[in-house]
mmCIF file of C-alpha atoms in Angstrom:
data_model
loop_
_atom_site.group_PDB
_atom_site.id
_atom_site.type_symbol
_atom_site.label_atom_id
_atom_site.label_comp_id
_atom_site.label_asym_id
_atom_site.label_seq_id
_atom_site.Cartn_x
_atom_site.Cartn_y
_atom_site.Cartn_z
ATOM 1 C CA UNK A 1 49.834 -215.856 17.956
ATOM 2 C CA UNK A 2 53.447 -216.145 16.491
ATOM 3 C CA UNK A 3 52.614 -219.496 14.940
ATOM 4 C CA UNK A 4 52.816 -219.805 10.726
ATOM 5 C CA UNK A 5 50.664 -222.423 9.368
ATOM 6 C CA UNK A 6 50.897 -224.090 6.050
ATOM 7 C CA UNK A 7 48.431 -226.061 4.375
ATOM 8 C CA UNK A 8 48.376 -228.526 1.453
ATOM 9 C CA UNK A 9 45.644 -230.935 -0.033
ATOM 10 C CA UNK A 10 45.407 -232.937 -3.448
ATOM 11 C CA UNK A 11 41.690 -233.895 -3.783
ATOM 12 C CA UNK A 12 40.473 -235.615 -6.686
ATOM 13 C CA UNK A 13 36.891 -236.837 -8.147
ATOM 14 C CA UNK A 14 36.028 -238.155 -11.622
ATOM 15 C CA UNK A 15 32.498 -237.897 -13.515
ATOM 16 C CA UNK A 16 31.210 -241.112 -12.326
ATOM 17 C CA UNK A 17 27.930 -240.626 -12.384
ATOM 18 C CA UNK A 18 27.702 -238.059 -15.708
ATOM 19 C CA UNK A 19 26.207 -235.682 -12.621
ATOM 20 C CA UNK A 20 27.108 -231.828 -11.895
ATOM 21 C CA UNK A 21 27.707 -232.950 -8.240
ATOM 22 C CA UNK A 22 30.658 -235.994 -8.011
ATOM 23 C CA UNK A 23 32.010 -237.990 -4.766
ATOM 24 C CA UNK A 24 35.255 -236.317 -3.676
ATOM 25 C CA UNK A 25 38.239 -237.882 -1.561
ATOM 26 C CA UNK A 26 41.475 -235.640 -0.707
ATOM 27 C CA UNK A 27 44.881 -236.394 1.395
ATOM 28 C CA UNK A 28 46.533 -233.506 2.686
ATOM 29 C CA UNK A 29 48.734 -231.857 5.694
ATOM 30 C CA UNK A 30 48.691 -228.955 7.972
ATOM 31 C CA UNK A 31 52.202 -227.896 9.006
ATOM 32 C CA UNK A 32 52.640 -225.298 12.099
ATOM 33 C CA UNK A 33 55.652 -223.490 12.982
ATOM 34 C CA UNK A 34 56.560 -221.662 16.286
ATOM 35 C CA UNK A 35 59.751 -220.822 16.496
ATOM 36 C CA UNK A 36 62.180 -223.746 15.952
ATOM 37 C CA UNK A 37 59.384 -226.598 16.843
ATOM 38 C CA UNK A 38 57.065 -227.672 13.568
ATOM 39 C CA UNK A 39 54.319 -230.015 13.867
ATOM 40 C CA UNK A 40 52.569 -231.763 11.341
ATOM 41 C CA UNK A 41 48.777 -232.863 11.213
ATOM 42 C CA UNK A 42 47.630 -235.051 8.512
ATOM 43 C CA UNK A 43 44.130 -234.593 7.280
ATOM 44 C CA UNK A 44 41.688 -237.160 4.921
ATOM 45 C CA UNK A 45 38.857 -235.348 3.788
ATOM 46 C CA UNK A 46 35.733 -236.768 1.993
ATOM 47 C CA UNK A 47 33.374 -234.616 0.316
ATOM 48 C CA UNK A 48 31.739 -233.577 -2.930
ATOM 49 C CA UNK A 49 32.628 -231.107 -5.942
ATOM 50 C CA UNK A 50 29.800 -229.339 -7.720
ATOM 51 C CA UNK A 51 31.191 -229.092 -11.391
ATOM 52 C CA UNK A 52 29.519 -225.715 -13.000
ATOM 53 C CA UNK A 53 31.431 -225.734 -16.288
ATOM 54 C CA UNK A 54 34.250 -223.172 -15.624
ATOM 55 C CA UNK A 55 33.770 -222.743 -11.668
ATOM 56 C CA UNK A 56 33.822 -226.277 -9.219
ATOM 57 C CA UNK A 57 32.655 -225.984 -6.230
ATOM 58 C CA UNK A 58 34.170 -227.978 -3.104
ATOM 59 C CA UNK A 59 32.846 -229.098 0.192
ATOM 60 C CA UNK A 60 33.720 -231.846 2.627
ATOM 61 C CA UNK A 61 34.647 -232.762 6.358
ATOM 62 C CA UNK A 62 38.590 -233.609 7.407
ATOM 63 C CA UNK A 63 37.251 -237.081 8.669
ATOM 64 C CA UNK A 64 40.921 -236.939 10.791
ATOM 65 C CA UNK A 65 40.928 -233.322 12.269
ATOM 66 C CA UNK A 66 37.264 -232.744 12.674
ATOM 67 C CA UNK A 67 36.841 -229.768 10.466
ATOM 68 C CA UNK A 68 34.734 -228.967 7.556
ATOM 69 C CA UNK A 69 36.363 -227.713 4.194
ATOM 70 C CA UNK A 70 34.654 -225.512 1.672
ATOM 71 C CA UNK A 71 36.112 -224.299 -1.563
ATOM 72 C CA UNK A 72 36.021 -222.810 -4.859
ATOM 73 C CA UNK A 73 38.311 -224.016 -7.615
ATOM 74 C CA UNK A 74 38.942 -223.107 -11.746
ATOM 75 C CA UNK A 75 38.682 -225.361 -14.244
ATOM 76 C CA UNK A 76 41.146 -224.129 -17.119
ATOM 77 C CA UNK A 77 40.614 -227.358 -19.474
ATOM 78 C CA UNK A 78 36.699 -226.621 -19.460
ATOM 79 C CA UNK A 79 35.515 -226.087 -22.857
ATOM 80 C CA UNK A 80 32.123 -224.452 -23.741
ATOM 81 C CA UNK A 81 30.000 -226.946 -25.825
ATOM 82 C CA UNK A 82 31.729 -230.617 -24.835
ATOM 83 C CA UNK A 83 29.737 -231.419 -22.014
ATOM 84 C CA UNK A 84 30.484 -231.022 -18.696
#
């Protein structure tokens, strides 16, 4: 369609509830480009991260833009043994 999209979200949780699955929130944007006009859409999404040791596991809905977000993320400071 000619258009380049970019997209960027920081979502964070913390082990509240000593659970594998935790209460997410992220802030993000989604910047599109067509030609020399660039738009930019702002997007909250709420959600939940299923923490499987190595491997998390995120899903949510962009409360702003309608849309549900899914994803799969590494955790590179997991450490067999400690506790997850």
């Amino acid at each position: 369609d000619g258009r380049q999209h970019l997209e960027a979200k920081a979502l964070g949780f913390v082990d509240a509830f000593g659970a594998p699955v935790q209460p997410a929130v992220g802030l993000g944007a989604l910047a599109t480009a067509e030609g020399d006009d660039t738009s930019v859409e702002p997007g909250l999404v709420l959600g939940a991260v299923g923490n499987l040791g190595r491997v998390l596991l995120v899903g949510g809905y962009d409360v702003l833009r309608q849309t549900p977000e899914f994803g799969v993320a590494v955790n590179f400071r997991f450490k067999p043994g400690r506790g997850q």
